[in-house]
Coordinates of N, CA, C and O in Angstrom, one line a residue:
X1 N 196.1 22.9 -125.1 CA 197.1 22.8 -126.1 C 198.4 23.5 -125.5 O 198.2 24.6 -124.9
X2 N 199.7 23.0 -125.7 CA 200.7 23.5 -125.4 C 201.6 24.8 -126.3 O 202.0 24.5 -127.4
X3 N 201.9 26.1 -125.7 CA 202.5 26.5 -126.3 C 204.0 26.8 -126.7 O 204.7 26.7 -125.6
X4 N 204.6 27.1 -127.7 CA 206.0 27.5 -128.0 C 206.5 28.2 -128.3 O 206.5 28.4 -129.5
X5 N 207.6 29.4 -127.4 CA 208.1 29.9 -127.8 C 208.7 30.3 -129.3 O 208.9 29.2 -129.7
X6 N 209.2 31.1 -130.3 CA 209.4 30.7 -131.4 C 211.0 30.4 -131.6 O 211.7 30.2 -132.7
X7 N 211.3 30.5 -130.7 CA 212.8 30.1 -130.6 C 212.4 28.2 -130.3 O 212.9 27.3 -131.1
X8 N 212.0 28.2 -129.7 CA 211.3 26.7 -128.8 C 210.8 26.0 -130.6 O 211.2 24.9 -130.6
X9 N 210.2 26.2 -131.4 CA 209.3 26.3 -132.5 C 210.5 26.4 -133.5 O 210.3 25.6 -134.5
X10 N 211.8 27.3 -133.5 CA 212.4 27.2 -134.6 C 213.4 25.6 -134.3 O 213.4 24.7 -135.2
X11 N 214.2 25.7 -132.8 CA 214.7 24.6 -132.7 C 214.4 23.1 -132.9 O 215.3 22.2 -133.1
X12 N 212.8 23.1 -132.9 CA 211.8 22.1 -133.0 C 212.2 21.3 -134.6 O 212.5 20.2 -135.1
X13 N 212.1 22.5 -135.0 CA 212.0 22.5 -136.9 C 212.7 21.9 -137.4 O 212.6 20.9 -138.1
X14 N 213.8 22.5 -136.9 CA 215.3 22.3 -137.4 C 215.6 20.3 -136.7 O 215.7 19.2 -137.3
X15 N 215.6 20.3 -136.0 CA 214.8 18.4 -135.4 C 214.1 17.5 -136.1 O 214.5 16.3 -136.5
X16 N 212.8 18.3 -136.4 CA 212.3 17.4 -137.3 C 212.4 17.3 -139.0 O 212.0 16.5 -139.8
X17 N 213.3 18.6 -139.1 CA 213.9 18.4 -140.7 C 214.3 16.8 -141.3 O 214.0 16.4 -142.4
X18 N 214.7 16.2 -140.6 CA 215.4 15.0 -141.2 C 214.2 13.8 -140.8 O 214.3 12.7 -141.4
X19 N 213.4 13.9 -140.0 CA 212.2 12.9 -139.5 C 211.6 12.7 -141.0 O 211.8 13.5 -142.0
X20 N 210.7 11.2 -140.9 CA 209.6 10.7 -142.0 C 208.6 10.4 -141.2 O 208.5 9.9 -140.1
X21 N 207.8 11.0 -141.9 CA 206.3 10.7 -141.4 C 206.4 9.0 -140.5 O 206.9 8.0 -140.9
X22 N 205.8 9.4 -139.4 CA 205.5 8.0 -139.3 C 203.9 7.8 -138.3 O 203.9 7.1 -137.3
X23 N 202.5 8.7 -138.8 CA 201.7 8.2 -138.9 C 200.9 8.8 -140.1 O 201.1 10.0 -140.3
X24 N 200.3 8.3 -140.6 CA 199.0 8.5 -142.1 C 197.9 9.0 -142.0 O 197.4 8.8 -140.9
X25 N 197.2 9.8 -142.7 CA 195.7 10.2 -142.4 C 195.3 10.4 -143.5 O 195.5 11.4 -144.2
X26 N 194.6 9.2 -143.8 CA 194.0 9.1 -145.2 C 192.2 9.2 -145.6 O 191.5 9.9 -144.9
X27 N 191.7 8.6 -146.5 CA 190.7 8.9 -146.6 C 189.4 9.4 -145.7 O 188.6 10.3 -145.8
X28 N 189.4 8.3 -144.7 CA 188.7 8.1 -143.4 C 188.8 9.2 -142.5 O 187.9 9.2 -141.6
X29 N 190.0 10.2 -142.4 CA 190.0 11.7 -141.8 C 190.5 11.2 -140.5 O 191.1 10.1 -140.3
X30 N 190.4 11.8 -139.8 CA 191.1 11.8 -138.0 C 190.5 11.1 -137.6 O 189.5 11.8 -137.2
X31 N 190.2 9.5 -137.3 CA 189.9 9.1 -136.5 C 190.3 8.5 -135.3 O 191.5 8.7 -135.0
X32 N 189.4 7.6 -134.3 CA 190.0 7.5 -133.4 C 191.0 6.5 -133.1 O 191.3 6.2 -132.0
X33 N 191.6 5.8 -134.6 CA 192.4 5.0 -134.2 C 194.0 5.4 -134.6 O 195.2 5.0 -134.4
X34 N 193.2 6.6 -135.4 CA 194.5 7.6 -136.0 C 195.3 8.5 -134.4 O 196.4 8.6 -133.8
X35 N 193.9 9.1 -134.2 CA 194.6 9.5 -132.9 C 195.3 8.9 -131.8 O 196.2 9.6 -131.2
X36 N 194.9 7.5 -131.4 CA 195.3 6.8 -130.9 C 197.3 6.5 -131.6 O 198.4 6.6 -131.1
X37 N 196.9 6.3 -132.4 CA 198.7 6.0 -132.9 C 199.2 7.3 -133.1 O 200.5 7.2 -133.1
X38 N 198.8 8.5 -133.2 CA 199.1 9.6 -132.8 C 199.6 9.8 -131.4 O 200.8 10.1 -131.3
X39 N 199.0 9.7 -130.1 CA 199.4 9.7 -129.1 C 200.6 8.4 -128.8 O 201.3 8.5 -127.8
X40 N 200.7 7.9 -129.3 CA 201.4 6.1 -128.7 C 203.0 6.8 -129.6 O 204.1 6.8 -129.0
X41 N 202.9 7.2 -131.0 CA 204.0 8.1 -131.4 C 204.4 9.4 -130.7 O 205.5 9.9 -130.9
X42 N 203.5 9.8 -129.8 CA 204.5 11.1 -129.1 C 204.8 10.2 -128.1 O 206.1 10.4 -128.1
X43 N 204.6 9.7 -127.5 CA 204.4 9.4 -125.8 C 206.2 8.5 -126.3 O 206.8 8.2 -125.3
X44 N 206.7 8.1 -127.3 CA 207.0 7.6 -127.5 C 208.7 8.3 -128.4 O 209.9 7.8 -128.3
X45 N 208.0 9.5 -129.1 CA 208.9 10.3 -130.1 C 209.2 11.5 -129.9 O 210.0 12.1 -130.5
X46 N 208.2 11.9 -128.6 CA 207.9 13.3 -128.7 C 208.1 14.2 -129.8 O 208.2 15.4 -129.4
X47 N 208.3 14.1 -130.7 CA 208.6 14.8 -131.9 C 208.4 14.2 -133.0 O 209.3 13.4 -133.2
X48 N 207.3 14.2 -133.9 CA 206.7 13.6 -135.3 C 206.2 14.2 -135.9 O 205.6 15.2 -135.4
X49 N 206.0 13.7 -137.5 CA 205.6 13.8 -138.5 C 204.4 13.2 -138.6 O 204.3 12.1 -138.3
X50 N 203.4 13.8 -139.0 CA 201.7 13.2 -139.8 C 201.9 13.9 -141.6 O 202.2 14.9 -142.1
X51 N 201.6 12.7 -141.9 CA 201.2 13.0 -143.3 C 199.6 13.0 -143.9 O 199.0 12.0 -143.5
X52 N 199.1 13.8 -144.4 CA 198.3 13.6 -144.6 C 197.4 13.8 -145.9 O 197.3 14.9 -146.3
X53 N 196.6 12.8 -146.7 CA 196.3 12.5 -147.9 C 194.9 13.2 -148.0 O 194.2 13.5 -147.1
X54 N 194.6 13.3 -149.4 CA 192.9 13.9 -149.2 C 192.6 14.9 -149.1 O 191.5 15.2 -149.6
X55 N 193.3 15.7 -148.5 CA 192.6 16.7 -148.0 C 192.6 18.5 -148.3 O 193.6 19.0 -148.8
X56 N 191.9 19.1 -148.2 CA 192.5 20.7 -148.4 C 193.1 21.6 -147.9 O 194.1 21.3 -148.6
X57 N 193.4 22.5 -147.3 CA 194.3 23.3 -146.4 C 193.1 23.5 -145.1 O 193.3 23.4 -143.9
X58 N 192.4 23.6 -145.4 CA 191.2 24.2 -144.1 C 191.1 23.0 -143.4 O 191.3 23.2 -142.2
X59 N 190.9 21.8 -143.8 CA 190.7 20.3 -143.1 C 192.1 20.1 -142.8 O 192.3 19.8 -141.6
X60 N 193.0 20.2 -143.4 CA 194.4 19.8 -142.8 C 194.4 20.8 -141.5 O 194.3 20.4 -140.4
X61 N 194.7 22.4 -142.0 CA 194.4 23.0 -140.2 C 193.6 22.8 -139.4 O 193.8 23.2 -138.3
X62 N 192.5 22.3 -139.6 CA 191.1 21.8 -138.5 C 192.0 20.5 -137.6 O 192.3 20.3 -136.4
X63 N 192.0 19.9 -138.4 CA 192.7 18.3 -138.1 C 194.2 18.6 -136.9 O 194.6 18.3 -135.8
X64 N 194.6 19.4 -137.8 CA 196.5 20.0 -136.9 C 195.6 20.3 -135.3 O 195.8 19.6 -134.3
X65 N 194.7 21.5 -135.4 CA 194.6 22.2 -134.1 C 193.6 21.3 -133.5 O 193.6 21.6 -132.3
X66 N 192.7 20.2 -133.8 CA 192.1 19.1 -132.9 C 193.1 18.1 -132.2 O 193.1 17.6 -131.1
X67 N 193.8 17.8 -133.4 CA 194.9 17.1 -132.6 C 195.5 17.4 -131.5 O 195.6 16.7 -130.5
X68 N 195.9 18.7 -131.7 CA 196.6 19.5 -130.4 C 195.9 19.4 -129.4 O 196.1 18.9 -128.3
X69 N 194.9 20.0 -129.7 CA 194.0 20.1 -128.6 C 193.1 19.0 -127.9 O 192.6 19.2 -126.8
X70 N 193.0 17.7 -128.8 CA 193.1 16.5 -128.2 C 194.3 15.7 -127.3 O 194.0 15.1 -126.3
X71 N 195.3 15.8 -127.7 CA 196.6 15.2 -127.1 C 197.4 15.7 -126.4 O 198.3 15.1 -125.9
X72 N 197.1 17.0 -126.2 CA 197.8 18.2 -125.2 C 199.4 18.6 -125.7 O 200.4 19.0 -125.1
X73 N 198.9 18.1 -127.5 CA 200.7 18.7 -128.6 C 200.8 19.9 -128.8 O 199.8 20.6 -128.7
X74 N 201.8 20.3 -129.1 CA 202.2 21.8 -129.5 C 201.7 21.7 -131.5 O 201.8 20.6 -132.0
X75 N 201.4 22.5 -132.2 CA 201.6 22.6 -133.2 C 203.0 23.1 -133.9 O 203.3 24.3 -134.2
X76 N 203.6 22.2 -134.1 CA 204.9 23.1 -134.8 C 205.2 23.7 -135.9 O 206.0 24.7 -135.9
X77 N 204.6 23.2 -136.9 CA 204.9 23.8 -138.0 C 203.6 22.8 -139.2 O 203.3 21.6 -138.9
X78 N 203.2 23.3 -140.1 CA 202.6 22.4 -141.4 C 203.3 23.0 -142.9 O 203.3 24.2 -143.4
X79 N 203.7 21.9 -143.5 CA 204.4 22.5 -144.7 C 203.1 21.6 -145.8 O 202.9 20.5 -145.4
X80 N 202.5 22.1 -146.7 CA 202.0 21.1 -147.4 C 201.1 20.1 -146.5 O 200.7 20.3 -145.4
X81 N 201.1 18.9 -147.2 CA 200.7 17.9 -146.7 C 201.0 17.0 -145.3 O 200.5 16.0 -144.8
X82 N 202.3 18.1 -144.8 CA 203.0 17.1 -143.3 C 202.5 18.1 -142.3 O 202.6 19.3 -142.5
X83 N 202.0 17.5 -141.3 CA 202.1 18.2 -139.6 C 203.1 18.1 -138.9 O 203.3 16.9 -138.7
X84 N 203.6 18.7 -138.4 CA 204.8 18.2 -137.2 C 203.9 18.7 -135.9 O 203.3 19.8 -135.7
X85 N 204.1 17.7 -135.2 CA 203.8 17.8 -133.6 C 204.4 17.5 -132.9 O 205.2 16.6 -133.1
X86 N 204.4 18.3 -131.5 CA 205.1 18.3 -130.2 C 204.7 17.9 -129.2 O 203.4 18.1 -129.3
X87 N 204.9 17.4 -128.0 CA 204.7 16.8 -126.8 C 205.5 16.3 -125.9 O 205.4 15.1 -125.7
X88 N 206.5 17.3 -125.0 CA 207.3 16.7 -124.2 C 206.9 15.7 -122.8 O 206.0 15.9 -122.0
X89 N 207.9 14.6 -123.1 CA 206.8 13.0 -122.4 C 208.6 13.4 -121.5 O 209.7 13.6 -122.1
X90 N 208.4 13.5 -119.7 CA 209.0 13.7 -118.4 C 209.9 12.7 -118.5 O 211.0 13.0 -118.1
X91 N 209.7 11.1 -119.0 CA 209.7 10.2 -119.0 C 211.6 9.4 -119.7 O 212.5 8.7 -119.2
X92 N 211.0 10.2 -121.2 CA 212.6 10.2 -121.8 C 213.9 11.3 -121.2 O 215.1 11.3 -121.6
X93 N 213.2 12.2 -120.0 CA 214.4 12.9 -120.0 C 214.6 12.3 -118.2 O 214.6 13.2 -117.3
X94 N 214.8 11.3 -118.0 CA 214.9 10.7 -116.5 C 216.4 11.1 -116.5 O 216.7 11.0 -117.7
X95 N 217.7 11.5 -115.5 CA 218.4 11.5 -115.3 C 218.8 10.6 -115.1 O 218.0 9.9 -114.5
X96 N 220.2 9.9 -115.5 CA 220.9 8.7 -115.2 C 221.4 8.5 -113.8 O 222.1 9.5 -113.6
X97 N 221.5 7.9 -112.9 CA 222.0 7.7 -111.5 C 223.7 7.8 -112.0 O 224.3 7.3 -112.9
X98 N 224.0 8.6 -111.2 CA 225.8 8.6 -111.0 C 226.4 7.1 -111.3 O 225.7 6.1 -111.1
X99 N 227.7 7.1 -111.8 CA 228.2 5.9 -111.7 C 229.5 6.3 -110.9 O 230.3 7.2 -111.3
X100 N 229.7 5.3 -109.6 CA 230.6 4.8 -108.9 C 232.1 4.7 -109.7 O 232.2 4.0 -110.6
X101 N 233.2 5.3 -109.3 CA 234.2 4.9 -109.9 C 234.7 4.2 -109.4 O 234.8 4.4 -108.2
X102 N 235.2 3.0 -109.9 CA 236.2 1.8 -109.9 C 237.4 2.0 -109.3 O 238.0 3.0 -109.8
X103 N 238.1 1.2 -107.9 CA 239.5 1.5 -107.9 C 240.2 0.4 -108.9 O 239.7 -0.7 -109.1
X104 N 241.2 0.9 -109.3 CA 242.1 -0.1 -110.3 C 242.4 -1.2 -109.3 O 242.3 -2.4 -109.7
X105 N 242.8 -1.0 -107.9 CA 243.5 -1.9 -107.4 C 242.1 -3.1 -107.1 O 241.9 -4.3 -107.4
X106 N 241.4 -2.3 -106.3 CA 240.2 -3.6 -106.4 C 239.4 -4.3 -107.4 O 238.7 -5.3 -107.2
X107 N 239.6 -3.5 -109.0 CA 239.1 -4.2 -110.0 C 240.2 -6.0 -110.8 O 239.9 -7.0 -111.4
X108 N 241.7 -5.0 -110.1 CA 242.5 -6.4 -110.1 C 242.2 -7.6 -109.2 O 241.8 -8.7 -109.5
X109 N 242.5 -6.9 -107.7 CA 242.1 -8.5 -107.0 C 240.7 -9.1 -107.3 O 240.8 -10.3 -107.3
X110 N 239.5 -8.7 -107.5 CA 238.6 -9.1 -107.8 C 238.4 -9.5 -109.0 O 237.2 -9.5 -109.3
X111 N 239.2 -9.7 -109.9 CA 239.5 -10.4 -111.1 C 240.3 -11.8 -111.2 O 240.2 -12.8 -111.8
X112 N 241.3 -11.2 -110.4 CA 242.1 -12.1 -110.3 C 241.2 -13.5 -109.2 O 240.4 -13.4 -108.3
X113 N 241.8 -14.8 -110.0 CA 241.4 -16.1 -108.9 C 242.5 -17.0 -108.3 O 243.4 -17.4 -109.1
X114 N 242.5 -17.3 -107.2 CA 244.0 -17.8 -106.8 C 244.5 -18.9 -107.7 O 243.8 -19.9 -108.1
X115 N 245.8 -18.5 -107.9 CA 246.3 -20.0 -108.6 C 246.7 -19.5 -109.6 O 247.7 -19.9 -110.0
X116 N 246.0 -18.3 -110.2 CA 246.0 -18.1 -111.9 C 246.8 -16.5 -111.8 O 246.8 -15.8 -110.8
X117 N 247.3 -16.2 -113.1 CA 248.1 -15.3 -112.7 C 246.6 -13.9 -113.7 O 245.6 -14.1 -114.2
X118 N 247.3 -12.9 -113.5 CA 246.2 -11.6 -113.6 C 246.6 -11.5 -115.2 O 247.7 -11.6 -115.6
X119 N 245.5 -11.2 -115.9 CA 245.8 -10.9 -117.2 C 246.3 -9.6 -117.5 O 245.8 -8.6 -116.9
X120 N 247.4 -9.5 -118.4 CA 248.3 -8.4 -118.7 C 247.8 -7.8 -120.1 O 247.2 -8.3 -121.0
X121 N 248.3 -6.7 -120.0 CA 248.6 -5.9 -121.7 C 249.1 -7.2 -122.5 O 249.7 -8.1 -122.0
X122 N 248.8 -7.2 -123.9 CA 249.1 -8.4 -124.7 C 250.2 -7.4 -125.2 O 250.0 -6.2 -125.0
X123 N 251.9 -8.0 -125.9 CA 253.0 -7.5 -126.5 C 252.2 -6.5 -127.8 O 251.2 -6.9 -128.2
X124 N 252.7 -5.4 -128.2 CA 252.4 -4.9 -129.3 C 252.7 -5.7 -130.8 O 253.7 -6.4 -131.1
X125 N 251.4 -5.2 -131.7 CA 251.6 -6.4 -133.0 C 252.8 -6.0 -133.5 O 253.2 -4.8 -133.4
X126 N 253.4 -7.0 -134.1 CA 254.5 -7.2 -135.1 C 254.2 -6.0 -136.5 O 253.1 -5.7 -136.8
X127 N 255.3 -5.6 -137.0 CA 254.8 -4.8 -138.2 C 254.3 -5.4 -139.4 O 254.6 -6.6 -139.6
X128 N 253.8 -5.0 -140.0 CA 253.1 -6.0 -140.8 C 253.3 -4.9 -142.2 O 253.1 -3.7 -142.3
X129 N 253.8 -5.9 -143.4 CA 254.3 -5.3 -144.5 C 253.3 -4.8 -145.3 O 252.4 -5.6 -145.7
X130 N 253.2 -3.6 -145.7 CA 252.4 -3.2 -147.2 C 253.0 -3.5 -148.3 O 254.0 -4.3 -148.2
X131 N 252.6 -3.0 -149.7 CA 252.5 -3.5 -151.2 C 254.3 -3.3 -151.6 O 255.1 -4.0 -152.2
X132 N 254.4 -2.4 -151.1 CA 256.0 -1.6 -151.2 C 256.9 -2.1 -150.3 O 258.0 -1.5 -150.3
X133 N 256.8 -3.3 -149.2 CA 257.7 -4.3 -148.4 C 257.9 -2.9 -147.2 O 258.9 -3.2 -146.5
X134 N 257.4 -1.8 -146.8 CA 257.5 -0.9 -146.1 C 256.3 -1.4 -144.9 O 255.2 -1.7 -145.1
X135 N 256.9 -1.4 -143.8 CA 255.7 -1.2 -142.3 C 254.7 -0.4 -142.1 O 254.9 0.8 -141.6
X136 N 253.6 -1.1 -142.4 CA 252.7 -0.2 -142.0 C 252.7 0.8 -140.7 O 252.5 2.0 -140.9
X137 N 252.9 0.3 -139.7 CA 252.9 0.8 -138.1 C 254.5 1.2 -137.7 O 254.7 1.3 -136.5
X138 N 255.6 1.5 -138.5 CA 256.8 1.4 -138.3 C 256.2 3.4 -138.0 O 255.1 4.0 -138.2
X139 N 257.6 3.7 -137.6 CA 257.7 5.1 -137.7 C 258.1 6.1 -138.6 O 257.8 7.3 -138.7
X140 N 259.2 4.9 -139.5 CA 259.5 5.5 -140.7 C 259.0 6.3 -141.9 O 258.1 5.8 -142.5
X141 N 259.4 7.4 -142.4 CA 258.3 7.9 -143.5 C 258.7 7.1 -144.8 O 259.8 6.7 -145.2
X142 N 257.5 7.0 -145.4 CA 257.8 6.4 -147.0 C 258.6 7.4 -148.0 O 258.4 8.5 -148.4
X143 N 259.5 6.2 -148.2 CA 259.8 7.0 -149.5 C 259.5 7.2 -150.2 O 258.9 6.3 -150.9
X144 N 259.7 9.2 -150.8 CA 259.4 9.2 -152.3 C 259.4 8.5 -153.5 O 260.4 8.0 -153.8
X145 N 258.6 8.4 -154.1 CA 258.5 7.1 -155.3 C 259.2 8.4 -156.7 O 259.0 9.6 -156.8
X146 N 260.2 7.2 -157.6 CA 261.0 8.0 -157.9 C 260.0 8.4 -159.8 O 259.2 7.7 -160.5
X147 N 260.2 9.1 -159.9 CA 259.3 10.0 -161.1 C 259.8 9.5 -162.5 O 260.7 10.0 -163.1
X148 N 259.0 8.1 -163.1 CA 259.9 7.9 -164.3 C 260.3 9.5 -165.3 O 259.9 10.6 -165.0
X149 N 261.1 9.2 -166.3 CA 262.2 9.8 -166.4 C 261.9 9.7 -168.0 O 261.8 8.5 -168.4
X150 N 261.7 10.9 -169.0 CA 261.1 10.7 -170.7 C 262.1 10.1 -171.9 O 261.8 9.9 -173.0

């Protein structure tokens, strides 16, 4: 079973606050097909929700610490009826390969094809009128609208 610091355990929490359950454990208790979608959601979420129906407080913590210790999860937290489990999977935190920067000049000629000329900035849009015959995009500020009068 994996452990967590409680800093490691609070950050966790605060993560899975806004998570929904997304496996069930209902009448039939922990089986192995529950487990099974149990693991295929971490390997997958590292971080989830179990809900769990039926049951008492002693079976719900029996169930929390088999799991763990089935699947090699952290226990994070049980409020009621939900488990939250942990399992960091190496997998989602792969590092991105650098990306190469572009010279401008070579992204032109190799755009460009003989004959044809290189595509430019398009002219800026025309101003285009609001309700009040004023330009939207102009620089101008709107005038005060004048305050009928008793």
């Amino acid at each position: 079973m994996l452990t967590l610091t409680p800093d490691e355990r609070r950050a966790l929490r605060a993560q899975a606050h806004p998570l929904k359950p997304v496996v069930m454990i209902a009448q039939n208790g922990l089986t192995a097909a529950v487990l099974k979608e149990i693991e295929l959601a971490l390997k997958s979420h590292e971080l989830i929700k179990v809900r769990v129906f039926d049951a008492d407080r002693e079976q719900r913590d029996a169930w929390l610490a088999e799991t763990c210790e089935t699947l090699g999860a952290a226990p994070v937290q049980r409020i009621g009826n939900i488990l939250v489990l942990y399992r960091p999977n190496p997998e989602l935190h792969v590092p991105a390969e650098p990306v190469k920067p572009v010279r401008k000049s070579a992204a032109k000629t190799s755009a460009a094809k003989p004959g044809k000329p290189v595509p430019t900035r398009s002219a800026p849009a025309k101003p285009v009128a609001n309700r009040r015959g004023v330009a939207r995009n102009s620089t101008k500020p709107l005038k005060p609208r004048a305050r009928p009068t008793r």
